[in-house]
mmCIF file of N, CA and C in Angstrom:
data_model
loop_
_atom_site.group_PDB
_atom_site.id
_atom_site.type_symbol
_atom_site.label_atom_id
_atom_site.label_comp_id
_atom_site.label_asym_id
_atom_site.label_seq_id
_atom_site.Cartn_x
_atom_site.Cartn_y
_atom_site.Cartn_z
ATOM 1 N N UNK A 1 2.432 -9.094 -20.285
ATOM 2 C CA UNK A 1 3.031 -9.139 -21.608
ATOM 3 C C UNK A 1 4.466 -9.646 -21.482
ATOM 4 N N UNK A 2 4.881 -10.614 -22.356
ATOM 5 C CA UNK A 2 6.344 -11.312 -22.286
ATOM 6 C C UNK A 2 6.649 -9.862 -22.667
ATOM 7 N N UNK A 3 8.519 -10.247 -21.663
ATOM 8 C CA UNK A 3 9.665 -9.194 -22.076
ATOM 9 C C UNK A 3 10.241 -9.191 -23.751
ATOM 10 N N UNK A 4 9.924 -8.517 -24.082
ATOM 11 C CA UNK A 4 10.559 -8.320 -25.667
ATOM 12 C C UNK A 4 11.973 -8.519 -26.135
ATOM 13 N N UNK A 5 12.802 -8.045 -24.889
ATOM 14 C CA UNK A 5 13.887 -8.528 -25.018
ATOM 15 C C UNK A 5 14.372 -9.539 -25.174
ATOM 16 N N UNK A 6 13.692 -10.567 -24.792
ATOM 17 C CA UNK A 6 14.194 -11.859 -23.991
ATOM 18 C C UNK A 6 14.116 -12.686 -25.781
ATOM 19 N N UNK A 7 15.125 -13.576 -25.824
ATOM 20 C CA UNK A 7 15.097 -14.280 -26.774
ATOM 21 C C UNK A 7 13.988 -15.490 -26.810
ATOM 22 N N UNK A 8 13.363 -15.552 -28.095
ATOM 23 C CA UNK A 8 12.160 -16.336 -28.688
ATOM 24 C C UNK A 8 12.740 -17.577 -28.463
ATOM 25 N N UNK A 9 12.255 -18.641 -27.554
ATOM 26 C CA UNK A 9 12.684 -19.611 -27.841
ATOM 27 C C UNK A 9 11.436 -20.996 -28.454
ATOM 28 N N UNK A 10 11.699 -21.886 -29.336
ATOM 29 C CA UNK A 10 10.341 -22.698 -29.509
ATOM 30 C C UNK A 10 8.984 -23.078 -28.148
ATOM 31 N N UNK A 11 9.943 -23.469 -27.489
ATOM 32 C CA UNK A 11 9.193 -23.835 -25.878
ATOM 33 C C UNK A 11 8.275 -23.044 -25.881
ATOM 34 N N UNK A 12 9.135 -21.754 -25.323
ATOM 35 C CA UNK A 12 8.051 -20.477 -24.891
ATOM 36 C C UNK A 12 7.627 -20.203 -25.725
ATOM 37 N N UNK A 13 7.412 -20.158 -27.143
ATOM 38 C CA UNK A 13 6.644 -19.195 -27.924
ATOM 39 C C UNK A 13 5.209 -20.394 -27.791
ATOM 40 N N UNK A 14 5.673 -22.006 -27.961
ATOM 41 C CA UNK A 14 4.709 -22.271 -28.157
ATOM 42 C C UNK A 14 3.839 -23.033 -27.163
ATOM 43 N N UNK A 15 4.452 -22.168 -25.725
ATOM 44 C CA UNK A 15 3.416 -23.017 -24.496
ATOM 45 C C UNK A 15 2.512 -21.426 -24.686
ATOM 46 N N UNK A 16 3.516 -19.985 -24.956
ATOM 47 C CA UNK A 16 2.288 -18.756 -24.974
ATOM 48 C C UNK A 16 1.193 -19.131 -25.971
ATOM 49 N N UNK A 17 1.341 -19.422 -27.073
ATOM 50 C CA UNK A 17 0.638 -20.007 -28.019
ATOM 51 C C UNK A 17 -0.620 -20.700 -27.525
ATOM 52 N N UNK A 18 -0.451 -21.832 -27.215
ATOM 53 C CA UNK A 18 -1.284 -22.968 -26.669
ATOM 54 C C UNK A 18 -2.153 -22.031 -25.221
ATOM 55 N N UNK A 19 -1.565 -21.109 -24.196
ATOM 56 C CA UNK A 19 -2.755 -20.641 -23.104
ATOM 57 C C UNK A 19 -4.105 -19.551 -24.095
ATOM 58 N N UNK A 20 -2.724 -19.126 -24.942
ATOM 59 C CA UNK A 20 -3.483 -18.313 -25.499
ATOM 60 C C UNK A 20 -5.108 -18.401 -26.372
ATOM 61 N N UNK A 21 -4.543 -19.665 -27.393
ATOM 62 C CA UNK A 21 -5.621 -20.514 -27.852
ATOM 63 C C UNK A 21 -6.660 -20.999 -26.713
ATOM 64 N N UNK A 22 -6.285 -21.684 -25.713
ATOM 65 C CA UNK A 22 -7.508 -22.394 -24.701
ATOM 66 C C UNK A 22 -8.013 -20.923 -23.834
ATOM 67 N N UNK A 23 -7.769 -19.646 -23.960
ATOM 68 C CA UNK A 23 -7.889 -18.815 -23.493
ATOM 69 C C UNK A 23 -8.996 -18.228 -24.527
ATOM 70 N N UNK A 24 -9.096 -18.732 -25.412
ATOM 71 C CA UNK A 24 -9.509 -17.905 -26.491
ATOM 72 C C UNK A 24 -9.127 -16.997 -27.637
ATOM 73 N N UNK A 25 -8.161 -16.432 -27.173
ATOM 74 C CA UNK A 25 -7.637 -15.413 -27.604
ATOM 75 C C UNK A 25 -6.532 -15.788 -29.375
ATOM 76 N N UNK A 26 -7.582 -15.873 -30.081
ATOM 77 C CA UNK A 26 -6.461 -16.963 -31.483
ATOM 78 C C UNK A 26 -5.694 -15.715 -32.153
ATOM 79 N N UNK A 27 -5.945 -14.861 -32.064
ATOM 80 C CA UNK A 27 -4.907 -13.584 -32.668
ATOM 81 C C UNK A 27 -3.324 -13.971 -32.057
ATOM 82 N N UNK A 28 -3.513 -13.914 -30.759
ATOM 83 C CA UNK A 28 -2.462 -13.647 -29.672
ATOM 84 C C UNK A 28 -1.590 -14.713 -29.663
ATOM 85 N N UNK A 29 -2.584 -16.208 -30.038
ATOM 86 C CA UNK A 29 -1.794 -17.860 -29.866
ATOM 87 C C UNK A 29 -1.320 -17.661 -31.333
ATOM 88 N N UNK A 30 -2.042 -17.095 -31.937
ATOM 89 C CA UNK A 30 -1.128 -17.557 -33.469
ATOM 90 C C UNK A 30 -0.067 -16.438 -33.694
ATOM 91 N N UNK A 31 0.327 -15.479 -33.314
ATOM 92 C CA UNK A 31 1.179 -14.695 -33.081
ATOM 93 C C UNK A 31 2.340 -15.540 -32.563
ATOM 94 N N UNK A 32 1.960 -16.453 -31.214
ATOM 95 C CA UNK A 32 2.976 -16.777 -30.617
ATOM 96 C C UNK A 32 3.538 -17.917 -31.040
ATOM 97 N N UNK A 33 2.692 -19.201 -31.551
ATOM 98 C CA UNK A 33 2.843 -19.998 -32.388
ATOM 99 C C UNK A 33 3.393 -19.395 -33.885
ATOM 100 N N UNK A 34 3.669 -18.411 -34.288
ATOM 101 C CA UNK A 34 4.207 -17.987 -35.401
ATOM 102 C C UNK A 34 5.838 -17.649 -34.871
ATOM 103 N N UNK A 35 6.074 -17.320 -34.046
ATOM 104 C CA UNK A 35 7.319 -16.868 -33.134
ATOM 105 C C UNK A 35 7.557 -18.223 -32.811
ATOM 106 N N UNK A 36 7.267 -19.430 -32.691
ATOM 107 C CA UNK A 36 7.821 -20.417 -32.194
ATOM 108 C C UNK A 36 8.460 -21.125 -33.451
ATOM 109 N N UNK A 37 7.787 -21.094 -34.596
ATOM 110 C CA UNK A 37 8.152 -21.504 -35.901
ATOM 111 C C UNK A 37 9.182 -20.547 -36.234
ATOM 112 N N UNK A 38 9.362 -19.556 -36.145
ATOM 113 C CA UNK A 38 10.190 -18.762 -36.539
ATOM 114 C C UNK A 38 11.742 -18.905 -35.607
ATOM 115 N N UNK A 39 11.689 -19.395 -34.324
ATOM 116 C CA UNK A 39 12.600 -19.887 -33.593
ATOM 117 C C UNK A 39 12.967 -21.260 -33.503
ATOM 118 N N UNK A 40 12.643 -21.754 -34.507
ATOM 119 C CA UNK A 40 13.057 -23.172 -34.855
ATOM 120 C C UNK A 40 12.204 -23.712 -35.896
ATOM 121 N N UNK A 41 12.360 -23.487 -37.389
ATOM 122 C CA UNK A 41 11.575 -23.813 -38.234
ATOM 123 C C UNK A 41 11.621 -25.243 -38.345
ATOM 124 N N UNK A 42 12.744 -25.786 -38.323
ATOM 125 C CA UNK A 42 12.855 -27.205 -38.487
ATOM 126 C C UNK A 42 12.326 -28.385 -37.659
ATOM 127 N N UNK A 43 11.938 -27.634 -36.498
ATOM 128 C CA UNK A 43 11.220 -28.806 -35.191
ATOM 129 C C UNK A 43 10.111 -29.378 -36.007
ATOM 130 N N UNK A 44 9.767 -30.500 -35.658
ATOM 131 C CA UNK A 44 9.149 -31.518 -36.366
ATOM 132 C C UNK A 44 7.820 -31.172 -35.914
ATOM 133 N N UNK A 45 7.148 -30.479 -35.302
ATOM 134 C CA UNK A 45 5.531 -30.408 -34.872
ATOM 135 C C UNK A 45 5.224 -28.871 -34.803
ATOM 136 N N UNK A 46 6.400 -28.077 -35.179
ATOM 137 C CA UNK A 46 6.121 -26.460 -35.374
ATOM 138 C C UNK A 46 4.967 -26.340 -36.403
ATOM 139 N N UNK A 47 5.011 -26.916 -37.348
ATOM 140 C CA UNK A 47 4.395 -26.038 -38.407
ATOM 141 C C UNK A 47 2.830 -26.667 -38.091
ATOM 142 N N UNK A 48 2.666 -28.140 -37.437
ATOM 143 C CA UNK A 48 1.626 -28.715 -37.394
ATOM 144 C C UNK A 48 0.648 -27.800 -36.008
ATOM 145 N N UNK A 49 1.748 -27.511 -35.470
ATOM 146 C CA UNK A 49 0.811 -26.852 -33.932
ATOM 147 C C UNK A 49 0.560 -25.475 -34.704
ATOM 148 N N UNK A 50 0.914 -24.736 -35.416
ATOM 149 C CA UNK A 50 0.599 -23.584 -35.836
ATOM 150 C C UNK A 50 -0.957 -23.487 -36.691
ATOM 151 N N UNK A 51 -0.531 -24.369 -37.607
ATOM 152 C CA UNK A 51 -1.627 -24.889 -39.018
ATOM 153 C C UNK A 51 -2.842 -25.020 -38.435
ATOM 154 N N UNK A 52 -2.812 -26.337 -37.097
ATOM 155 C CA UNK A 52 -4.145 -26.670 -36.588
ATOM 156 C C UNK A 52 -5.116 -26.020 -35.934
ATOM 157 N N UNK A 53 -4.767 -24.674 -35.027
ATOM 158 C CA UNK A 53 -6.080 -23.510 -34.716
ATOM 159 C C UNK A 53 -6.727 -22.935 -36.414
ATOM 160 N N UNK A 54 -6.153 -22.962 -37.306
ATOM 161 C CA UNK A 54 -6.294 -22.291 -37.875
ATOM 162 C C UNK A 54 -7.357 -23.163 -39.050
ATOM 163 N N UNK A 55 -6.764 -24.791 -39.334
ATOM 164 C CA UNK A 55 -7.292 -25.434 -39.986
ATOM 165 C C UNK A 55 -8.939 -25.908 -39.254
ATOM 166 N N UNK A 56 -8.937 -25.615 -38.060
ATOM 167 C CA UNK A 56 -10.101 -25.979 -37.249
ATOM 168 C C UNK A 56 -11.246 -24.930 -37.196
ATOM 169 N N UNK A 57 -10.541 -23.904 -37.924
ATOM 170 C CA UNK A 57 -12.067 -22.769 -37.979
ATOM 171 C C UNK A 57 -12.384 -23.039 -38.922
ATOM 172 N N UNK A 58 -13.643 -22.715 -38.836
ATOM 173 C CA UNK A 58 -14.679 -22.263 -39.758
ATOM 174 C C UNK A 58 -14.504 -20.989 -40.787
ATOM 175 N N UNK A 59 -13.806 -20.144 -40.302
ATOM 176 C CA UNK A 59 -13.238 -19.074 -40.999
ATOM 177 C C UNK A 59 -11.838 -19.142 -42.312
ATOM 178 N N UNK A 60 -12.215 -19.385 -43.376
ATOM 179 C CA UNK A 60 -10.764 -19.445 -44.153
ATOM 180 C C UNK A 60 -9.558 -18.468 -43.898
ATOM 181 N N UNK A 61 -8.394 -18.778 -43.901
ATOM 182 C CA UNK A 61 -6.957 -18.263 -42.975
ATOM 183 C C UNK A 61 -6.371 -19.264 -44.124
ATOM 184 N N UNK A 62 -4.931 -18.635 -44.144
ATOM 185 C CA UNK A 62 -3.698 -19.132 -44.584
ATOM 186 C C UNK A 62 -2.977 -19.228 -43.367
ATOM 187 N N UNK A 63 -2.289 -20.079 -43.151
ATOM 188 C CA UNK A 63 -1.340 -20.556 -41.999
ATOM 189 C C UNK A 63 -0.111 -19.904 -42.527
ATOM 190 N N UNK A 64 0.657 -19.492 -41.494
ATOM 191 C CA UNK A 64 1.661 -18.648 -41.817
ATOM 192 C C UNK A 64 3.286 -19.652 -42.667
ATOM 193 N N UNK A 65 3.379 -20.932 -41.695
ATOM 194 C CA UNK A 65 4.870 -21.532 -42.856
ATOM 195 C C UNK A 65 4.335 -21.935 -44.337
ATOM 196 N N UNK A 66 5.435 -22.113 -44.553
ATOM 197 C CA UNK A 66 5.568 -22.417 -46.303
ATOM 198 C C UNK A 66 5.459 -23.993 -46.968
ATOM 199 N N UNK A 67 4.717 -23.758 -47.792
ATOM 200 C CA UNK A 67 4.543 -25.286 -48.155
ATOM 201 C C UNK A 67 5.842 -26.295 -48.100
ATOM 202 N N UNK A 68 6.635 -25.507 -47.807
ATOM 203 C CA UNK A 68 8.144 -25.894 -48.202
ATOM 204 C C UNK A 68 8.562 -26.415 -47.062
ATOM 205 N N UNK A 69 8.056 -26.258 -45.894
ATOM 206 C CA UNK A 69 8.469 -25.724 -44.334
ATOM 207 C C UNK A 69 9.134 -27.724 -44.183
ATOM 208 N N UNK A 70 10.143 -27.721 -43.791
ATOM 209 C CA UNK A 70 10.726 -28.899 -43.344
ATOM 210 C C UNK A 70 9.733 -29.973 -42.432
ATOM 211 N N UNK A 71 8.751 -29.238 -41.756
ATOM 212 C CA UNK A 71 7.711 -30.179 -40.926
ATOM 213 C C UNK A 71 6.895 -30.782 -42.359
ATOM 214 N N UNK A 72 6.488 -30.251 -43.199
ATOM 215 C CA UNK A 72 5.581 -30.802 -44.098
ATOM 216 C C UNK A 72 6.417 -31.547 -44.970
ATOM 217 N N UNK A 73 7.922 -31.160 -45.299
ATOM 218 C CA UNK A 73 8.539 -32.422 -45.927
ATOM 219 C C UNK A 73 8.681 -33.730 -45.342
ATOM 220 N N UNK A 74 8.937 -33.630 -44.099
ATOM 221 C CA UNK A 74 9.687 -34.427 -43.355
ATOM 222 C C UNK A 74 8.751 -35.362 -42.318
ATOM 223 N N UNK A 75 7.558 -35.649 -42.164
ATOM 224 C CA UNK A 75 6.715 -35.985 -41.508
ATOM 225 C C UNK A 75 6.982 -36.404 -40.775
ATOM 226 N N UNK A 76 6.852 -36.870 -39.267
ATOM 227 C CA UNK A 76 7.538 -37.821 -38.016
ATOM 228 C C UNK A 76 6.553 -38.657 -37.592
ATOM 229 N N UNK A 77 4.971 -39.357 -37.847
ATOM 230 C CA UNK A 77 4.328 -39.593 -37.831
ATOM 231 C C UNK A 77 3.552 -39.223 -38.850
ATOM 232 N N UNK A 78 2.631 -40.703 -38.661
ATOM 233 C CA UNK A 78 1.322 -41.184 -39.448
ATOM 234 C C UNK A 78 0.103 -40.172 -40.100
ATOM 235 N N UNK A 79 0.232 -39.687 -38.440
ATOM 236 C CA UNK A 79 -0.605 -38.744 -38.299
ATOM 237 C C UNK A 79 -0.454 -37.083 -38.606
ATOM 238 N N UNK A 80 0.918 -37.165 -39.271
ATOM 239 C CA UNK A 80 1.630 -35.470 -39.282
ATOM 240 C C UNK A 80 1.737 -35.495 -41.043
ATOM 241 N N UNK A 81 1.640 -37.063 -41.431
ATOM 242 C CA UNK A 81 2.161 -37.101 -43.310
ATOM 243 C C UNK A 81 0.501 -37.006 -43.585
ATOM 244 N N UNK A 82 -0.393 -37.466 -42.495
ATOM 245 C CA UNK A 82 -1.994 -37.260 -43.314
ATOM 246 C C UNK A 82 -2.160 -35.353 -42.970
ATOM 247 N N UNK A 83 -1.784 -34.836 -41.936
ATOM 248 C CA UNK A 83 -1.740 -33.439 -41.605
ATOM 249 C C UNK A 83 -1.431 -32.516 -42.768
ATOM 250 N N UNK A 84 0.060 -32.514 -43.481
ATOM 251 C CA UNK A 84 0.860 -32.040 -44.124
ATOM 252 C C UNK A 84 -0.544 -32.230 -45.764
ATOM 253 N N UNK A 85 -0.325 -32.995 -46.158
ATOM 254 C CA UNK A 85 -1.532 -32.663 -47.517
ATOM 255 C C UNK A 85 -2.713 -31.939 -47.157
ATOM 256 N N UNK A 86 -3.494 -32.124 -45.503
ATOM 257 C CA UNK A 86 -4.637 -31.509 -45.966
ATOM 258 C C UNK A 86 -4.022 -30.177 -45.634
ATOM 259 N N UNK A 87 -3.166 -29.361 -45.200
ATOM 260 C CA UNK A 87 -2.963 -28.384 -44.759
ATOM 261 C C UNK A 87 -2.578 -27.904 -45.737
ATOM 262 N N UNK A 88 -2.169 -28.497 -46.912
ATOM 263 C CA UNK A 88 -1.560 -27.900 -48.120
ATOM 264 C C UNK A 88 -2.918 -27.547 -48.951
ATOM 265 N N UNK A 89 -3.705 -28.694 -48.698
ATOM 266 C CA UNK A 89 -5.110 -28.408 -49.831
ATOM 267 C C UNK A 89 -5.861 -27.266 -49.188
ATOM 268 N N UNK A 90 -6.116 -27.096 -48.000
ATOM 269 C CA UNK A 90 -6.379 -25.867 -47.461
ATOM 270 C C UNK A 90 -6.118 -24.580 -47.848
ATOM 271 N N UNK A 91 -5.182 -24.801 -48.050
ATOM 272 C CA UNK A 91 -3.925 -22.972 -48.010
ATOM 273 C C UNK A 91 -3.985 -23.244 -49.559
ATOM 274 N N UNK A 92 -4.409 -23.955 -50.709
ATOM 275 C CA UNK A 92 -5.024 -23.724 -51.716
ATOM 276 C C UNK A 92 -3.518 -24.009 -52.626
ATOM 277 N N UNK A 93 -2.604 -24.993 -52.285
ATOM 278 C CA UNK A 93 -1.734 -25.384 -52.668
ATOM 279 C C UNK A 93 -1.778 -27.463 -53.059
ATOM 280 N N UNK A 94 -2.797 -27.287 -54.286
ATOM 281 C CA UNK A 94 -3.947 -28.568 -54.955
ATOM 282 C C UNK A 94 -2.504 -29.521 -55.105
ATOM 283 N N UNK A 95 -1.558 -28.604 -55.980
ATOM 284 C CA UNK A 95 -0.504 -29.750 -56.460
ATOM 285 C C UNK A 95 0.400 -30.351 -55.809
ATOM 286 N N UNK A 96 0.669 -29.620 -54.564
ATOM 287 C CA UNK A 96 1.368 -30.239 -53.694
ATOM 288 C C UNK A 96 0.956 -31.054 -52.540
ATOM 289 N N UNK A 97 -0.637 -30.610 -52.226
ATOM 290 C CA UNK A 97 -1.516 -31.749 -51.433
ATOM 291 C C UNK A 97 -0.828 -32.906 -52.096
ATOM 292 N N UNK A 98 -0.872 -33.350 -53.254
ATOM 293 C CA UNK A 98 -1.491 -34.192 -54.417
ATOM 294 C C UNK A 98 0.161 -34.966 -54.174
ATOM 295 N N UNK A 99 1.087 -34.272 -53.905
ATOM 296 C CA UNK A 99 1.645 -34.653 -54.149
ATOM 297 C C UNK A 99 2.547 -35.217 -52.796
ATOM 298 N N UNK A 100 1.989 -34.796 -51.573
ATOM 299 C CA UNK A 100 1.852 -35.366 -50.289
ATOM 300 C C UNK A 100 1.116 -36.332 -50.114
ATOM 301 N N UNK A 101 -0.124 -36.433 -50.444
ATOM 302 C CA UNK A 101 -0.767 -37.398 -50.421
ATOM 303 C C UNK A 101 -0.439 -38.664 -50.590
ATOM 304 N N UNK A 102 0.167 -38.494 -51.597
ATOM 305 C CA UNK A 102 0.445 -39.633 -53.043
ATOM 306 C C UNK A 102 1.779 -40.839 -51.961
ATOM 307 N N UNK A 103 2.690 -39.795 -51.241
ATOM 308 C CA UNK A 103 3.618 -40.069 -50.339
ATOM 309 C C UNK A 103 3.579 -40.885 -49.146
ATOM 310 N N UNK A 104 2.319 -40.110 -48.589
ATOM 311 C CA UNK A 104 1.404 -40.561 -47.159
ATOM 312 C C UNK A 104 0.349 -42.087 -47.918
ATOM 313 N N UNK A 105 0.284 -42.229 -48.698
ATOM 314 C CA UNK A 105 -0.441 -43.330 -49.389
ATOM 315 C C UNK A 105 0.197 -44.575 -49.903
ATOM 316 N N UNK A 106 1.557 -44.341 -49.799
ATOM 317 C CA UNK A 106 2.594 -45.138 -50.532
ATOM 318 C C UNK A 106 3.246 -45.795 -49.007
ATOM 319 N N UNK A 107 3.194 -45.106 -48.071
ATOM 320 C CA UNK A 107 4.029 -45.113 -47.068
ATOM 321 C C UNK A 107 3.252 -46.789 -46.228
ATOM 322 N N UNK A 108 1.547 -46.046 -45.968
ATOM 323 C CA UNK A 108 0.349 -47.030 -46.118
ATOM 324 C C UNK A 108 -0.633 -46.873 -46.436
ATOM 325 N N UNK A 109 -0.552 -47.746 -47.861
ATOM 326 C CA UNK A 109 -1.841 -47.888 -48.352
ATOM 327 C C UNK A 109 -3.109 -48.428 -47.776
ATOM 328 N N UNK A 110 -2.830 -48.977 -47.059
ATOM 329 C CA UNK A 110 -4.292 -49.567 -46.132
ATOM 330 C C UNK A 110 -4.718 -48.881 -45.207
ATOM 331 N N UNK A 111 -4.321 -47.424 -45.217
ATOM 332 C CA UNK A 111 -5.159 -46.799 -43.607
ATOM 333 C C UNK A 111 -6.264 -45.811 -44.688
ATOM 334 N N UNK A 112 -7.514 -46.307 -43.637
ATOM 335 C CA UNK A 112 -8.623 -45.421 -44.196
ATOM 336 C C UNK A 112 -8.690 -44.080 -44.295
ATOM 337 N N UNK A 113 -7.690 -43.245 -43.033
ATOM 338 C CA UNK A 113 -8.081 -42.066 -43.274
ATOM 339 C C UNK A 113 -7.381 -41.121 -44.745
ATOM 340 N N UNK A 114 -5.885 -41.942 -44.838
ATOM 341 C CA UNK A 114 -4.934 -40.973 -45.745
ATOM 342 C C UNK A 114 -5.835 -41.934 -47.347
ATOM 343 N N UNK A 115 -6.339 -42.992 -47.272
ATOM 344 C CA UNK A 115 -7.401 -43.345 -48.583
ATOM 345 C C UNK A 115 -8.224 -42.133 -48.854
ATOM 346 N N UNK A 116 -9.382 -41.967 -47.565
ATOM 347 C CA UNK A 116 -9.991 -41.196 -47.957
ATOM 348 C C UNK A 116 -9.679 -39.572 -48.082
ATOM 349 N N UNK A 117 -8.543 -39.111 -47.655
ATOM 350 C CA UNK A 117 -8.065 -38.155 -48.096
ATOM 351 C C UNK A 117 -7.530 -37.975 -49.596
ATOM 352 N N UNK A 118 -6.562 -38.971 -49.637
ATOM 353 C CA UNK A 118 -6.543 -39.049 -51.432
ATOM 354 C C UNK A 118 -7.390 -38.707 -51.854
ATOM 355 N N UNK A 119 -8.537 -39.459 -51.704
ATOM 356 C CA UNK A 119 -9.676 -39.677 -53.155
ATOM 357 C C UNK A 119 -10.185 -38.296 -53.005
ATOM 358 N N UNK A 120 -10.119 -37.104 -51.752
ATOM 359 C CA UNK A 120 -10.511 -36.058 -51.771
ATOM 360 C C UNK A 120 -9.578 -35.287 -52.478
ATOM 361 N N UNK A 121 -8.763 -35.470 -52.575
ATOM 362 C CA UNK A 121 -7.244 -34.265 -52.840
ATOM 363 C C UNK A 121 -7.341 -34.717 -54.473
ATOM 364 N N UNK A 122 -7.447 -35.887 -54.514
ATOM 365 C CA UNK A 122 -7.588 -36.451 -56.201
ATOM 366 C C UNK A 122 -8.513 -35.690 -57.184
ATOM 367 N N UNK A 123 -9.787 -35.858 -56.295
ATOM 368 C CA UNK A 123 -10.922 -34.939 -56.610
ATOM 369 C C UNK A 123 -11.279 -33.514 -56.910
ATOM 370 N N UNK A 124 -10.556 -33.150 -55.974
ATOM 371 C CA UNK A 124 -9.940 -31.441 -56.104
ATOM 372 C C UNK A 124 -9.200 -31.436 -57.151
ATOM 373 N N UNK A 125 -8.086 -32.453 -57.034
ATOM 374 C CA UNK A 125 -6.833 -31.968 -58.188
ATOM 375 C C UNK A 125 -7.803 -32.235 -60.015
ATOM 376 N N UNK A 126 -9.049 -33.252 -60.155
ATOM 377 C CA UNK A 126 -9.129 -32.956 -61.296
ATOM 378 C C UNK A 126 -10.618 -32.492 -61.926
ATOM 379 N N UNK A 127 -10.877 -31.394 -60.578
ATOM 380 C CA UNK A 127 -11.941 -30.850 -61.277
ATOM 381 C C UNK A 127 -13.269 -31.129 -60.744
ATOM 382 N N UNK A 128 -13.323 -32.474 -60.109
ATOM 383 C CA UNK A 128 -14.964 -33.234 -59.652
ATOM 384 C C UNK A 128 -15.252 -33.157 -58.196
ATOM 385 N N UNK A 129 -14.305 -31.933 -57.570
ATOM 386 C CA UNK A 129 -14.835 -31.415 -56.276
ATOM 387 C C UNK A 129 -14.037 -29.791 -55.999
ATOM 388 N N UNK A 130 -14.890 -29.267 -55.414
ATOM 389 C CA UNK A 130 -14.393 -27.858 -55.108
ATOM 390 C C UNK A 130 -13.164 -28.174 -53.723
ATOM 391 N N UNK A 131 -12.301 -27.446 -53.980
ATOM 392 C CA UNK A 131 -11.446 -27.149 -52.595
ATOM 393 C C UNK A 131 -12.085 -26.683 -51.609
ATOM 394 N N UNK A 132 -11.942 -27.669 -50.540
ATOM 395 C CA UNK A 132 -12.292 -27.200 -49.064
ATOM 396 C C UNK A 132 -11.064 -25.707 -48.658
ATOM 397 N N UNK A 133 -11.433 -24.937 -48.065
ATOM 398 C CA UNK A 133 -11.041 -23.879 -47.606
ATOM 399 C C UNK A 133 -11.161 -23.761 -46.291
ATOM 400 N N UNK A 134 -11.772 -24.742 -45.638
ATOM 401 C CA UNK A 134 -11.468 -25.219 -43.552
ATOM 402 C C UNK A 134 -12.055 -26.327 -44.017
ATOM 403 N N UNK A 135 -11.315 -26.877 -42.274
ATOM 404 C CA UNK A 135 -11.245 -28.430 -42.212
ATOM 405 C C UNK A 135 -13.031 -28.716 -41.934
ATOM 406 N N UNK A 136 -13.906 -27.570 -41.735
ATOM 407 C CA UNK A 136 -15.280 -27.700 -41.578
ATOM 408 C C UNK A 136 -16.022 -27.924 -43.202
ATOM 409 N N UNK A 137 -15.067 -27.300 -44.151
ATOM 410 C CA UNK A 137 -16.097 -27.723 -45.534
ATOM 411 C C UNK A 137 -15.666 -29.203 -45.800
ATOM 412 N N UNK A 138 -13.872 -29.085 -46.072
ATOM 413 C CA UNK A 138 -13.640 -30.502 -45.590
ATOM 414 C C UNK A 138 -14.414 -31.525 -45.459
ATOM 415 N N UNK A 139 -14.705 -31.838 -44.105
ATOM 416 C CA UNK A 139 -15.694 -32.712 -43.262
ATOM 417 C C UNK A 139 -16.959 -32.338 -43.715
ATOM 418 N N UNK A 140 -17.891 -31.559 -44.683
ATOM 419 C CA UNK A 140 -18.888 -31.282 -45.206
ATOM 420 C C UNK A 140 -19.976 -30.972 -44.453
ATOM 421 N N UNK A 141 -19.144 -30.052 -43.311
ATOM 422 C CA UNK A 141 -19.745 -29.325 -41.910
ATOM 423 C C UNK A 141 -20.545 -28.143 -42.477
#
């Protein structure tokens, strides 16, 4: 068991995080991945390494940062501005997917995946599809 004393730093919270997850153990990684966000909310891949054990079950979970969380404003990649909406449509926050999306779509319109995310988040937002609640209904797993 880490020393309690010892100050949280992002690193360590989120290399405990990550053995913990490939260990199995997702209580323990998202604990520690929650302590890593909490020791540096603003790092640009905190909120995404936290979100993703969680967006990958099968089990519906709320991810612990805030729609607000500076990683989901601030995207640093392609691949973190298509992240940030579905993680929002997940955690059951339709208007602000919608409104990530819209961002990640503007940024480029020609990539297939943040298209076909729109037209999903679009869909949700007016009624002609139910909200996915994991990235498994999502994908229509």
């Amino acid at each position: 068991m880490p020393d309690a004393s010892r100050e949280k730093t992002f690193a360590t919270s989120w290399y405990l995080g990550e053995v913990a997850l490939r260990l199995g153990v997702l209580e323990a990684g998202l604990d520690a991945l929650r302590d890593a966000h909490e020791a540096d909310p603003e790092h640009p891949d905190d909120c995404r390494e936290l979100c993703a054990p969680t967006s990958n079950s099968t089990v519906p979970t709320t991810p612990s940062p805030s729609p607000s969380a500076p990683s989901l404003s601030a995207p640093t990649s392609p691949a973190s501005a298509r992240t940030s909406p579905l993680l929002l449509l997940l955690t059951g926050d339709v208007d602000g997917a919608t409104e990530h999306v819209a961002k990640a779509h503007d940024t480029d319109p020609d990539d297939p995946i943040t298209r076909a995310l729109k037209a999903m988040i679009d869909d949700v937002h007016a009624g002609r599809r139910r909200r996915a609640r994991t990235l498994a209904e999502a994908e229509g797993r």
